[in-house]
PDB file of N, CA and C in Angstrom:
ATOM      1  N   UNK A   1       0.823  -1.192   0.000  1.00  0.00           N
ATOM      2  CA  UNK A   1       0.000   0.000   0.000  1.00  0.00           C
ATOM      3  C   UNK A   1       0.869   1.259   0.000  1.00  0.00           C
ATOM      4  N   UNK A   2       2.051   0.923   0.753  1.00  0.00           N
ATOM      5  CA  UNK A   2       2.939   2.549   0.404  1.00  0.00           C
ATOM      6  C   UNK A   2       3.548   2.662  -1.024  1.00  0.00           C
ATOM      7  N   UNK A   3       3.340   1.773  -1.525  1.00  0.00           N
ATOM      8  CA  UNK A   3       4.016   2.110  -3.064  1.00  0.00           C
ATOM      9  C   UNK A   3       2.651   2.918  -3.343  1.00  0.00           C
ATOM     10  N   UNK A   4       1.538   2.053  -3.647  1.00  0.00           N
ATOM     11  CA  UNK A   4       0.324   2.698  -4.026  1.00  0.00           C
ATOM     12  C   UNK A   4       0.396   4.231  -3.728  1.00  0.00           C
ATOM     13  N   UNK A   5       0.560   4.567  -2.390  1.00  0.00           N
ATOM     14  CA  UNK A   5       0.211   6.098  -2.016  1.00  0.00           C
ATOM     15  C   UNK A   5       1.673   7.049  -2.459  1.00  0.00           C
ATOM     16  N   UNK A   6       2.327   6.271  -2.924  1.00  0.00           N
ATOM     17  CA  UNK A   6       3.802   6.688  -3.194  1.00  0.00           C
ATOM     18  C   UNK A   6       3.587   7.590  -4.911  1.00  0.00           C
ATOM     19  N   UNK A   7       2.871   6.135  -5.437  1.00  0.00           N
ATOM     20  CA  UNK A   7       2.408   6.413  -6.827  1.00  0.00           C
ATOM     21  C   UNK A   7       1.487   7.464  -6.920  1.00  0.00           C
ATOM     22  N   UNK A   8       0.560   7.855  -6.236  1.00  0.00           N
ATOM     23  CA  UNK A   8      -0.732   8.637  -6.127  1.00  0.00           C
ATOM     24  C   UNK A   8      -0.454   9.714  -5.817  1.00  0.00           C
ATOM     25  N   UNK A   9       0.662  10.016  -4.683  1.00  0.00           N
ATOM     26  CA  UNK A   9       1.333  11.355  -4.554  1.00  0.00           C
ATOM     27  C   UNK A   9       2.314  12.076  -4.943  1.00  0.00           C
ATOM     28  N   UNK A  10       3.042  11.283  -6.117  1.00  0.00           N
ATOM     29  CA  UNK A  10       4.131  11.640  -6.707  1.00  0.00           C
ATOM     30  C   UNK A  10       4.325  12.935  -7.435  1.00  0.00           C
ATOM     31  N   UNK A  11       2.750  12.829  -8.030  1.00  0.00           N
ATOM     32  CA  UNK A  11       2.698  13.857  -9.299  1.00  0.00           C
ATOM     33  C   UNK A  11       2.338  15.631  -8.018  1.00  0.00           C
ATOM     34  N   UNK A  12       1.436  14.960  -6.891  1.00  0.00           N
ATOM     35  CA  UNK A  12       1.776  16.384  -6.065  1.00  0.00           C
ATOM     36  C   UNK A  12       3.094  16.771  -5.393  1.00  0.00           C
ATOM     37  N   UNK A  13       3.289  15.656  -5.257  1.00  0.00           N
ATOM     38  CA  UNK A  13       4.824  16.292  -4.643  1.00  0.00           C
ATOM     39  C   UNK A  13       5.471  17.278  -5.994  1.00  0.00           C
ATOM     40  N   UNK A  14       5.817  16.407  -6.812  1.00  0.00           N
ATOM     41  CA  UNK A  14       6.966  17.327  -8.044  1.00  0.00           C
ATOM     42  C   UNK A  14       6.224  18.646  -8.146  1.00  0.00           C
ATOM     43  N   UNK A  15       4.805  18.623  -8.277  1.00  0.00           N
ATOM     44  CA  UNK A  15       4.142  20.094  -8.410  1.00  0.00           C
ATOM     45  C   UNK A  15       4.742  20.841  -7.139  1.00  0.00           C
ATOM     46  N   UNK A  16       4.475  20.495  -6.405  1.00  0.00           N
ATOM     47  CA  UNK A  16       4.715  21.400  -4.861  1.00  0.00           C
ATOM     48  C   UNK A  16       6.685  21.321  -4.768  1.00  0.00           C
ATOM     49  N   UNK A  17       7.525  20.341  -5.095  1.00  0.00           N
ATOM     50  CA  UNK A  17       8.786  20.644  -4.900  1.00  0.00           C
ATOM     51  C   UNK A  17       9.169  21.904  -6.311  1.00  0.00           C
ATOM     52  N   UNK A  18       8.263  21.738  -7.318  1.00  0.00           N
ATOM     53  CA  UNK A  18       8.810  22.511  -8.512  1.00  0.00           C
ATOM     54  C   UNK A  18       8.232  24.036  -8.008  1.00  0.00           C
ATOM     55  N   UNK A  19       6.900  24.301  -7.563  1.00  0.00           N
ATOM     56  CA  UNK A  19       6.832  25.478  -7.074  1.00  0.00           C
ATOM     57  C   UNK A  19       7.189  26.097  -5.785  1.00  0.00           C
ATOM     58  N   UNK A  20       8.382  25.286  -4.924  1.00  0.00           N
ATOM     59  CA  UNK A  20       9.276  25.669  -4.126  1.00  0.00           C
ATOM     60  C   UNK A  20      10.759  26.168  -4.403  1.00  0.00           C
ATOM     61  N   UNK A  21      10.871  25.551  -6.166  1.00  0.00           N
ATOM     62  CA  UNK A  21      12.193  25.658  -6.792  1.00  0.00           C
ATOM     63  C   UNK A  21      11.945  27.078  -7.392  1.00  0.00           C
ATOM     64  N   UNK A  22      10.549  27.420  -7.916  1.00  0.00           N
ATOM     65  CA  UNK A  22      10.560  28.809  -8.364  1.00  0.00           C
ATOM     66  C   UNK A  22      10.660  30.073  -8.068  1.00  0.00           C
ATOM     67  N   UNK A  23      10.243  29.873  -6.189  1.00  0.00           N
ATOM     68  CA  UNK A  23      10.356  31.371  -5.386  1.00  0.00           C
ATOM     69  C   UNK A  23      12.116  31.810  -5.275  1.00  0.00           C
ATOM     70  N   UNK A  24      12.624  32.982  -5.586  1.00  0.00           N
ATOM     71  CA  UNK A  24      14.148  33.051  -5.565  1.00  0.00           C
ATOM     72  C   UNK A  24      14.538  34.009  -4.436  1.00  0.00           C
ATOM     73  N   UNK A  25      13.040  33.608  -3.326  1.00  0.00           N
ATOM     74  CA  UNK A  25      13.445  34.382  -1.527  1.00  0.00           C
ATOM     75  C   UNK A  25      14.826  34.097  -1.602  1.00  0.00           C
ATOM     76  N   UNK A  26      15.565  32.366  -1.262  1.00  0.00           N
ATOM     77  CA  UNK A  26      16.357  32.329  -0.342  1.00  0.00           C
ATOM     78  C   UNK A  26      17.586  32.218  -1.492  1.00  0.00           C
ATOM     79  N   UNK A  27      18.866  32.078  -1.440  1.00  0.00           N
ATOM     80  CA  UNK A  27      19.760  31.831  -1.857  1.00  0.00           C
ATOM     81  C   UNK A  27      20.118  30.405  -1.897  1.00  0.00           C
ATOM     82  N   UNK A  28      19.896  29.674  -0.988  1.00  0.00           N
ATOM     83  CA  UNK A  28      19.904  28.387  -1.362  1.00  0.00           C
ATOM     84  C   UNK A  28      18.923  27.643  -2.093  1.00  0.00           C
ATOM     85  N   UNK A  29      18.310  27.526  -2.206  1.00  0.00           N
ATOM     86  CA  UNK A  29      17.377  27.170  -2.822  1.00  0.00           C
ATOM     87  C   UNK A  29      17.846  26.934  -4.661  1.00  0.00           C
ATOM     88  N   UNK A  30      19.066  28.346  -5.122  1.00  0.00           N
ATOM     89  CA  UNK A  30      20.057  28.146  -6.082  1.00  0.00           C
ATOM     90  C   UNK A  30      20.437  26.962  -6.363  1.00  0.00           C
ATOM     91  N   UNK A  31      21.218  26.418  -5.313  1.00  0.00           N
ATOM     92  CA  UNK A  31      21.860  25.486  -4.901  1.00  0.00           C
ATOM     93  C   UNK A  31      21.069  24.235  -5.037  1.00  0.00           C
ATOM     94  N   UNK A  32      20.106  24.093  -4.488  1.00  0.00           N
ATOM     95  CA  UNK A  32      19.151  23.267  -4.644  1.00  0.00           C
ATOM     96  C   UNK A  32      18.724  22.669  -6.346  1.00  0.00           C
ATOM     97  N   UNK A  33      18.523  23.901  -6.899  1.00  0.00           N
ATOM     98  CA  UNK A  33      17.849  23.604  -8.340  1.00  0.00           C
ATOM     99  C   UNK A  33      19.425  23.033  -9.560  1.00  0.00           C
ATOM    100  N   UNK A  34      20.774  23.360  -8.721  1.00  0.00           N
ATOM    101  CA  UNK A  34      21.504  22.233  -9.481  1.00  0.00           C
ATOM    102  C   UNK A  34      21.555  20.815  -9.117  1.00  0.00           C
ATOM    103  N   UNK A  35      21.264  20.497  -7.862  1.00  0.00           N
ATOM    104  CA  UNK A  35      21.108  19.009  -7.458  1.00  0.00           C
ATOM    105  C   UNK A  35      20.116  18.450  -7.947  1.00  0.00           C
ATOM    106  N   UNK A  36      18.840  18.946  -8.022  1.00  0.00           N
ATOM    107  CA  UNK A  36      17.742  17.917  -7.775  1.00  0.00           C
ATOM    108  C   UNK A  36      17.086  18.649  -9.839  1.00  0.00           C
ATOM    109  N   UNK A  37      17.163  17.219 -10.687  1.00  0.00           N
ATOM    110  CA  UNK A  37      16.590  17.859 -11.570  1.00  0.00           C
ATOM    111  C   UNK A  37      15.244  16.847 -12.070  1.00  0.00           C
ATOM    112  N   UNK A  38      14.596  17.080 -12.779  1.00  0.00           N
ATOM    113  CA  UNK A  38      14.022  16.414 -13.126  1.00  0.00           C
ATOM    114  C   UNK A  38      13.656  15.838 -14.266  1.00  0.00           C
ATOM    115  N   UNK A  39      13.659  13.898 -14.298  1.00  0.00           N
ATOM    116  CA  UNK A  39      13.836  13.491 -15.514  1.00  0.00           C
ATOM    117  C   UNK A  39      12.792  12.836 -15.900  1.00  0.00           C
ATOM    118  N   UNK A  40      12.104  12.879 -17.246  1.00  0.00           N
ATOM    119  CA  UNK A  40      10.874  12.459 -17.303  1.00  0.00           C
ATOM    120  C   UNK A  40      10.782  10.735 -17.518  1.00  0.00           C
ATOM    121  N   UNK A  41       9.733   9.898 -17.426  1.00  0.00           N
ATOM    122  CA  UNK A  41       9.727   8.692 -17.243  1.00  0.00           C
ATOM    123  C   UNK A  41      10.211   7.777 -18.475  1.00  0.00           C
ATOM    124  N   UNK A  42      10.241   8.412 -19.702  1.00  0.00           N
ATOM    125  CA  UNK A  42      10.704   7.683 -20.592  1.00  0.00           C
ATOM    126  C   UNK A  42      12.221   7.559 -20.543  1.00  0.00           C
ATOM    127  N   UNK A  43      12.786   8.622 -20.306  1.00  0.00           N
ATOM    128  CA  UNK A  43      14.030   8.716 -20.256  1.00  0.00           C
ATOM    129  C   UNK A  43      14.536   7.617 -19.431  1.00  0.00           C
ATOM    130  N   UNK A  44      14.128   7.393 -17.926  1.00  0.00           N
ATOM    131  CA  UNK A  44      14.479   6.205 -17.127  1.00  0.00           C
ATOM    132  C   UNK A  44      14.223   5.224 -17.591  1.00  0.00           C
ATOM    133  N   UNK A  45      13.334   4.849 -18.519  1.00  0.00           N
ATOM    134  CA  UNK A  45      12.873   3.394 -19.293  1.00  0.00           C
ATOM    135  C   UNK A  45      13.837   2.896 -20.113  1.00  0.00           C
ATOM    136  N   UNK A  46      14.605   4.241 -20.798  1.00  0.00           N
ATOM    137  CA  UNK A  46      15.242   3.630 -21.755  1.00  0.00           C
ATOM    138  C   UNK A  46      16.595   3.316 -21.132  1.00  0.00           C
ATOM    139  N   UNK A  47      16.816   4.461 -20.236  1.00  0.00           N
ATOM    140  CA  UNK A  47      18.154   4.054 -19.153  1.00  0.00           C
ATOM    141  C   UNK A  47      18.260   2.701 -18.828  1.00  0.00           C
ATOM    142  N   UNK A  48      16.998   2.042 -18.401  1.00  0.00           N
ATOM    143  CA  UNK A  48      16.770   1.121 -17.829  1.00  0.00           C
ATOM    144  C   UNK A  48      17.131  -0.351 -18.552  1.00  0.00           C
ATOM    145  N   UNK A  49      16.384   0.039 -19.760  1.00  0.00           N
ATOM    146  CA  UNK A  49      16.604  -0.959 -21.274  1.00  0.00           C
ATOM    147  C   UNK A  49      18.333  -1.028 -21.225  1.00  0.00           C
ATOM    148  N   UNK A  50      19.230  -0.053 -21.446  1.00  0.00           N
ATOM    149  CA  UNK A  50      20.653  -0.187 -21.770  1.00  0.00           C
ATOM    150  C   UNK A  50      21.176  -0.705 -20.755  1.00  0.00           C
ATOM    151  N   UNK A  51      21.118  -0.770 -19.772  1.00  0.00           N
ATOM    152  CA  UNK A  51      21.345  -1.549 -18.474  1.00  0.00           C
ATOM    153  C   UNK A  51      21.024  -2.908 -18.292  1.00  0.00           C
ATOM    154  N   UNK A  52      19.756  -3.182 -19.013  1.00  0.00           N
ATOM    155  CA  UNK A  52      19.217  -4.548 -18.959  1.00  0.00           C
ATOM    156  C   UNK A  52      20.758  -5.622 -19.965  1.00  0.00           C
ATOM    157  N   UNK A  53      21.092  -4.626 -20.931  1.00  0.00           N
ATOM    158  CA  UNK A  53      21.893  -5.195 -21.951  1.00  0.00           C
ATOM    159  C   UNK A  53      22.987  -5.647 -21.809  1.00  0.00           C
ATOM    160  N   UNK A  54      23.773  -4.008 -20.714  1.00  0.00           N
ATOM    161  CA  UNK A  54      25.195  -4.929 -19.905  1.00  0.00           C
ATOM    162  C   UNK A  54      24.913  -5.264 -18.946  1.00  0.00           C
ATOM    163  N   UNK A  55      23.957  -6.059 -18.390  1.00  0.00           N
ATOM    164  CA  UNK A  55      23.822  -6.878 -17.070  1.00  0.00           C
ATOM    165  C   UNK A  55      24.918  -7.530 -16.830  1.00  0.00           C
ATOM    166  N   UNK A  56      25.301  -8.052 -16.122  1.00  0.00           N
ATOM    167  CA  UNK A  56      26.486  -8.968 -15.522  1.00  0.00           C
ATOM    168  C   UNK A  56      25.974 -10.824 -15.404  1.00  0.00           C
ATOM    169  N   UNK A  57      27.087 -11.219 -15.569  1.00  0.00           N
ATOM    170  CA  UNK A  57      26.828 -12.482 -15.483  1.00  0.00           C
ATOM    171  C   UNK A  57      26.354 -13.381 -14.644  1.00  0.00           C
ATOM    172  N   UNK A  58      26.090 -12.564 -13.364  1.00  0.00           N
ATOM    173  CA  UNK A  58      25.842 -13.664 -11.973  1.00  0.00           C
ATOM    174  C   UNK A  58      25.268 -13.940 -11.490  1.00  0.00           C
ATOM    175  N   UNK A  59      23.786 -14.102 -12.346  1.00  0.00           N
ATOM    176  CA  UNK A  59      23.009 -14.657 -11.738  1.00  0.00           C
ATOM    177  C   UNK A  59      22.187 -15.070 -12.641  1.00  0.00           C
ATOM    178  N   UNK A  60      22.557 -15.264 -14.080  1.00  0.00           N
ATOM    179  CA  UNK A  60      21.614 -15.244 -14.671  1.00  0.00           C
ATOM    180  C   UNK A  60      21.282 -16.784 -15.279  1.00  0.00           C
ATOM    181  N   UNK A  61      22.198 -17.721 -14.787  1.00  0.00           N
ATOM    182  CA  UNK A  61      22.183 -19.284 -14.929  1.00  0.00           C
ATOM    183  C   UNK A  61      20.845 -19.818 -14.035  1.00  0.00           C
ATOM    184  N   UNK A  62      19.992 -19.003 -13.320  1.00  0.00           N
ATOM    185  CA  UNK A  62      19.584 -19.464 -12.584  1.00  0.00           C
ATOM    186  C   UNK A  62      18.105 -19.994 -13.737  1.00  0.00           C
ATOM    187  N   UNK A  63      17.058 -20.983 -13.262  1.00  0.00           N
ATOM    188  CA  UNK A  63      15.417 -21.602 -13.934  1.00  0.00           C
ATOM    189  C   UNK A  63      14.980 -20.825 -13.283  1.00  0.00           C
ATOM    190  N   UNK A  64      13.975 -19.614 -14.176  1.00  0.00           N
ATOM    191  CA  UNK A  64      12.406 -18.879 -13.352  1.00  0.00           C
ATOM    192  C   UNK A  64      11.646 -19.787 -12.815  1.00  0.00           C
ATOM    193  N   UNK A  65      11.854 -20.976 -13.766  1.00  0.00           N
ATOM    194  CA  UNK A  65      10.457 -21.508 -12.883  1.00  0.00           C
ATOM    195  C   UNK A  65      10.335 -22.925 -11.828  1.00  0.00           C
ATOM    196  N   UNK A  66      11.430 -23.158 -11.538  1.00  0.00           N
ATOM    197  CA  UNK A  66      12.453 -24.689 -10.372  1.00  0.00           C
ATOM    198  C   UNK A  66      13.436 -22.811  -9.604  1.00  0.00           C
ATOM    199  N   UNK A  67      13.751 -22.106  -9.965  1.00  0.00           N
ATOM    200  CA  UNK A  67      14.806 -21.428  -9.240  1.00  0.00           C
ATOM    201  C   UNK A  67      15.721 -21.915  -8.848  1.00  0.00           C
ATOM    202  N   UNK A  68      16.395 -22.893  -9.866  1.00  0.00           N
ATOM    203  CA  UNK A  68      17.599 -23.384  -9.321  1.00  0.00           C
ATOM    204  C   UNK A  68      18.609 -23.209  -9.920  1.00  0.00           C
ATOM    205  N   UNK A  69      20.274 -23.353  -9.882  1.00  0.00           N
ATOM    206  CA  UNK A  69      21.041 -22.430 -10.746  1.00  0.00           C
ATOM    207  C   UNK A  69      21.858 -23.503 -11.433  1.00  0.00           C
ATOM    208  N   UNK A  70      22.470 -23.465 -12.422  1.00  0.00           N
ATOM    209  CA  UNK A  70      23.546 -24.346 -13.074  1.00  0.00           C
ATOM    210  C   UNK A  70      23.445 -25.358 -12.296  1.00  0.00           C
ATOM    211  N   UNK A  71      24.349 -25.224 -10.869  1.00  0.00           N
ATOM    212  CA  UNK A  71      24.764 -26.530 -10.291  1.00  0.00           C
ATOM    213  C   UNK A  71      23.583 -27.353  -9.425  1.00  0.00           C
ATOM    214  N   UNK A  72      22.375 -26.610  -9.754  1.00  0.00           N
ATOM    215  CA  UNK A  72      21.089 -27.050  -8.742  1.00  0.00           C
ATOM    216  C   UNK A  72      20.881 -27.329  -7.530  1.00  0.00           C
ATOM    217  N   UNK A  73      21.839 -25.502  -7.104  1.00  0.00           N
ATOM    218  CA  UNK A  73      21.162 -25.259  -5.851  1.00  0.00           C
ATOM    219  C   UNK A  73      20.320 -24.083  -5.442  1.00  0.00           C
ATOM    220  N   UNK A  74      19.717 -24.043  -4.679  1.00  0.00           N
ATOM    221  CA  UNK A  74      18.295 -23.271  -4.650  1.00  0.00           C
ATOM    222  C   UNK A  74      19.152 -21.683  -4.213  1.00  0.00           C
ATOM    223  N   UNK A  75      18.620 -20.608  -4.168  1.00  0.00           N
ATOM    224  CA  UNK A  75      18.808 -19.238  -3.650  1.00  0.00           C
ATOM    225  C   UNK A  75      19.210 -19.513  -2.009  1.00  0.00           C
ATOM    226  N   UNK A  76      19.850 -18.778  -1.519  1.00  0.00           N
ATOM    227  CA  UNK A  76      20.150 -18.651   0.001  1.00  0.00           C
ATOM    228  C   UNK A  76      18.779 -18.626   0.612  1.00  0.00           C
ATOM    229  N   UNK A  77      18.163 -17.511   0.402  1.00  0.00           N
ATOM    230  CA  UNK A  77      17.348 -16.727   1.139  1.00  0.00           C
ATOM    231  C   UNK A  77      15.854 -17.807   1.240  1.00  0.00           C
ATOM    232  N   UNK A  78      15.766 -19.135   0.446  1.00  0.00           N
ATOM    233  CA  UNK A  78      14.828 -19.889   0.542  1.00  0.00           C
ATOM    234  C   UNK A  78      14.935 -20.881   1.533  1.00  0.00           C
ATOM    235  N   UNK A  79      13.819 -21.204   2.232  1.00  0.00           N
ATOM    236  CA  UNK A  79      13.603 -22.052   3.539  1.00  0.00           C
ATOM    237  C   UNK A  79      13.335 -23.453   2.834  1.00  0.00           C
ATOM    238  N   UNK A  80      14.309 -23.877   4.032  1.00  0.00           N
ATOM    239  CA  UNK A  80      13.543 -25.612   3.493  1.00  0.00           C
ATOM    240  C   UNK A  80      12.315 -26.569   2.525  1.00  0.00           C
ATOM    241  N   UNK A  81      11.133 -25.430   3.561  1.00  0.00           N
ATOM    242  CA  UNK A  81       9.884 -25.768   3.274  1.00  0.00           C
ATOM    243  C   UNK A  81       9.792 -25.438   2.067  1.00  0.00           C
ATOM    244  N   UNK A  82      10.365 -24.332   1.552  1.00  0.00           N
ATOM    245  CA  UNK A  82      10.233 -24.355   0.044  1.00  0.00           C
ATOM    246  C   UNK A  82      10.755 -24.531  -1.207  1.00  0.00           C
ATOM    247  N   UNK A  83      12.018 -25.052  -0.600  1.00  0.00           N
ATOM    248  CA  UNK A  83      12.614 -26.366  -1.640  1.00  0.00           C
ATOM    249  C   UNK A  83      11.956 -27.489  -1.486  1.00  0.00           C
ATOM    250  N   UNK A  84      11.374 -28.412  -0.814  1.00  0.00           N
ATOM    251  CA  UNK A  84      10.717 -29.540  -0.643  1.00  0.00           C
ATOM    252  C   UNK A  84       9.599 -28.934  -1.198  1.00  0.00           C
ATOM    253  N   UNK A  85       9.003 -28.202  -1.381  1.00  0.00           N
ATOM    254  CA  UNK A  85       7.421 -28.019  -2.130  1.00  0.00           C
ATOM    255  C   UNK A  85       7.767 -28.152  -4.089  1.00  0.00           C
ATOM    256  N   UNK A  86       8.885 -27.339  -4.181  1.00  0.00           N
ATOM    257  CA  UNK A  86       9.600 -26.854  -5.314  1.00  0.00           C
ATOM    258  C   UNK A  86       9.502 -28.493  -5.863  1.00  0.00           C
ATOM    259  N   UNK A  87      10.810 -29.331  -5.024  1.00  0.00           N
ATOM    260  CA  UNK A  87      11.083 -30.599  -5.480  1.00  0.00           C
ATOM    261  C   UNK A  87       9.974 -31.683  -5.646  1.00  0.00           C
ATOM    262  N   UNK A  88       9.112 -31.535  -4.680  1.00  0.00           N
ATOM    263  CA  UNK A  88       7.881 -32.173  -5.102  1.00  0.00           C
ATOM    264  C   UNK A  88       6.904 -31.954  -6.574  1.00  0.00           C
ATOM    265  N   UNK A  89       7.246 -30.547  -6.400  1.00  0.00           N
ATOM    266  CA  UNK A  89       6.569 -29.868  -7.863  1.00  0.00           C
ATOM    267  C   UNK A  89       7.383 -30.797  -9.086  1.00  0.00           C
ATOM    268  N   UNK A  90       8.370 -30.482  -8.993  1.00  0.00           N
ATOM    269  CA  UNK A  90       8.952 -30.874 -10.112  1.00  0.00           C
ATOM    270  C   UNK A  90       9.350 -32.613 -10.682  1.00  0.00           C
ATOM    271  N   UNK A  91       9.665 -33.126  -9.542  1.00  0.00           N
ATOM    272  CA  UNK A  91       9.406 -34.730  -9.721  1.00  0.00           C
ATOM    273  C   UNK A  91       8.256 -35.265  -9.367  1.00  0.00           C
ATOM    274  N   UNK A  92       6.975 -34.863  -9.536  1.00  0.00           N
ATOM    275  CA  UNK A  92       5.260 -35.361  -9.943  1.00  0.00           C
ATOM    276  C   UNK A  92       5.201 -35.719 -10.967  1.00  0.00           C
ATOM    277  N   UNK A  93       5.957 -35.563 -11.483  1.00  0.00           N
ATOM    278  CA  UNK A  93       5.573 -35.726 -13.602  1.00  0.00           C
ATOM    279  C   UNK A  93       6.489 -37.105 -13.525  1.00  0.00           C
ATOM    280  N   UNK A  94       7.949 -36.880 -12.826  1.00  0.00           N
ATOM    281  CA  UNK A  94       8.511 -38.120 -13.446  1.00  0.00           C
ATOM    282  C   UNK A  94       7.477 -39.390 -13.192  1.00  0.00           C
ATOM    283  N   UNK A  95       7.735 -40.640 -13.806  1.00  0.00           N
ATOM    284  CA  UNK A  95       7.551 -42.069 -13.303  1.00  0.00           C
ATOM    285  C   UNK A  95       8.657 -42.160 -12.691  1.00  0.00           C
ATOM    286  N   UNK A  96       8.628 -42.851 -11.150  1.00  0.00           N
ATOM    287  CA  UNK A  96       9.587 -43.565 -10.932  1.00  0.00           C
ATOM    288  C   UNK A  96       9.141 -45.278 -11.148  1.00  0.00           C
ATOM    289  N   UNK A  97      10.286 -46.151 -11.237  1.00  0.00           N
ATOM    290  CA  UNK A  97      10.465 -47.272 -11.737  1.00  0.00           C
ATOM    291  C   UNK A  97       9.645 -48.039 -10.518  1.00  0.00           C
ATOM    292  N   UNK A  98       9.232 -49.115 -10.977  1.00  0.00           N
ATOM    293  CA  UNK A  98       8.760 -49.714  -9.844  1.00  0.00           C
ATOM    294  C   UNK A  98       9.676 -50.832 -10.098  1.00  0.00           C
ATOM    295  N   UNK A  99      10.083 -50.995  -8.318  1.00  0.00           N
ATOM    296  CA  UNK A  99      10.537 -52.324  -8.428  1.00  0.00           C
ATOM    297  C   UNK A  99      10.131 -53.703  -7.515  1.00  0.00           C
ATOM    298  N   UNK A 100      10.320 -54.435  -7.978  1.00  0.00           N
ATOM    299  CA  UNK A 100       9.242 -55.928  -7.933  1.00  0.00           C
ATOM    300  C   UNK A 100      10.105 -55.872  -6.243  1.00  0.00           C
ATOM    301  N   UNK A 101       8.956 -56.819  -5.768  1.00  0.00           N
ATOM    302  CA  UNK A 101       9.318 -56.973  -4.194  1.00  0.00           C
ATOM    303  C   UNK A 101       9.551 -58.333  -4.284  1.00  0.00           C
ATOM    304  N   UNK A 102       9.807 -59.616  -5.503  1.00  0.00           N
ATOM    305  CA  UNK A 102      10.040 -60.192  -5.438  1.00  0.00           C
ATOM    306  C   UNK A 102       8.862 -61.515  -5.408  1.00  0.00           C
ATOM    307  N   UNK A 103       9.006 -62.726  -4.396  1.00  0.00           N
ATOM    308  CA  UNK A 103       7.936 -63.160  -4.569  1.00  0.00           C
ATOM    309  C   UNK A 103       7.278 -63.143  -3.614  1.00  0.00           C
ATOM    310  N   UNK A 104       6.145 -63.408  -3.601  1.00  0.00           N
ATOM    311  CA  UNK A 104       4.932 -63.010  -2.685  1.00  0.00           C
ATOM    312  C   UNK A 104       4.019 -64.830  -2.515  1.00  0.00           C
ATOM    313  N   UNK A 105       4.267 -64.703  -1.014  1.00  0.00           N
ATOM    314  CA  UNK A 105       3.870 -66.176  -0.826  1.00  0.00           C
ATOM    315  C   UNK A 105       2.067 -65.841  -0.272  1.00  0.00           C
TER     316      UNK A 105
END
């Protein structure tokens, strides 16, 4: 929910920080309008895109959908309980072999 109200108040804030950047009372406030600028949302999208491109290599061996990596082991941050749900998920499909119990008197 704080993203939500984050999203909802964003566009008043920049109104209200941009018409705090326009009064030229104080002298700092100068100062202010070289730090803080403002960049519109496409611009970060595409930032975002060129970044996606040189990503780094380390993590990206991992399955979206088992989350397990090259050597098939799970993320740190996952609990037991949900590797055993995971592993169950994923060996339901196999058959395992049945094997004969031999003879039966």
């Amino acid at each position: 929910m704080r993203a939500e109200k984050r999203k909802k108040n964003a566009p008043k804030e920049l109104a209200r920080l941009q018409s705090i950047l326009k009064t030229n009372s104080d002298v700092l406030m100068d100062e202010v309008k070289d730090i803080a600028t403002i960049v519109s949302a496409e611009k970060i999208k595409e930032k975002k895109d060129l970044n996606e491109e040189s990503k780094m290599d380390t993590d990206t061996k991992r399955n979206q959908k088992t989350l397990l990596d090259q050597h098939g082991q799970y993320p740190v941050w996952m609990n037991p309980r949900q590797r055993k749900k995971l592993k169950t998920k994923r060996t339901k499909g196999k058959n395992k072999p049945k094997v004969s119990k031999g003879l039966a008197w």
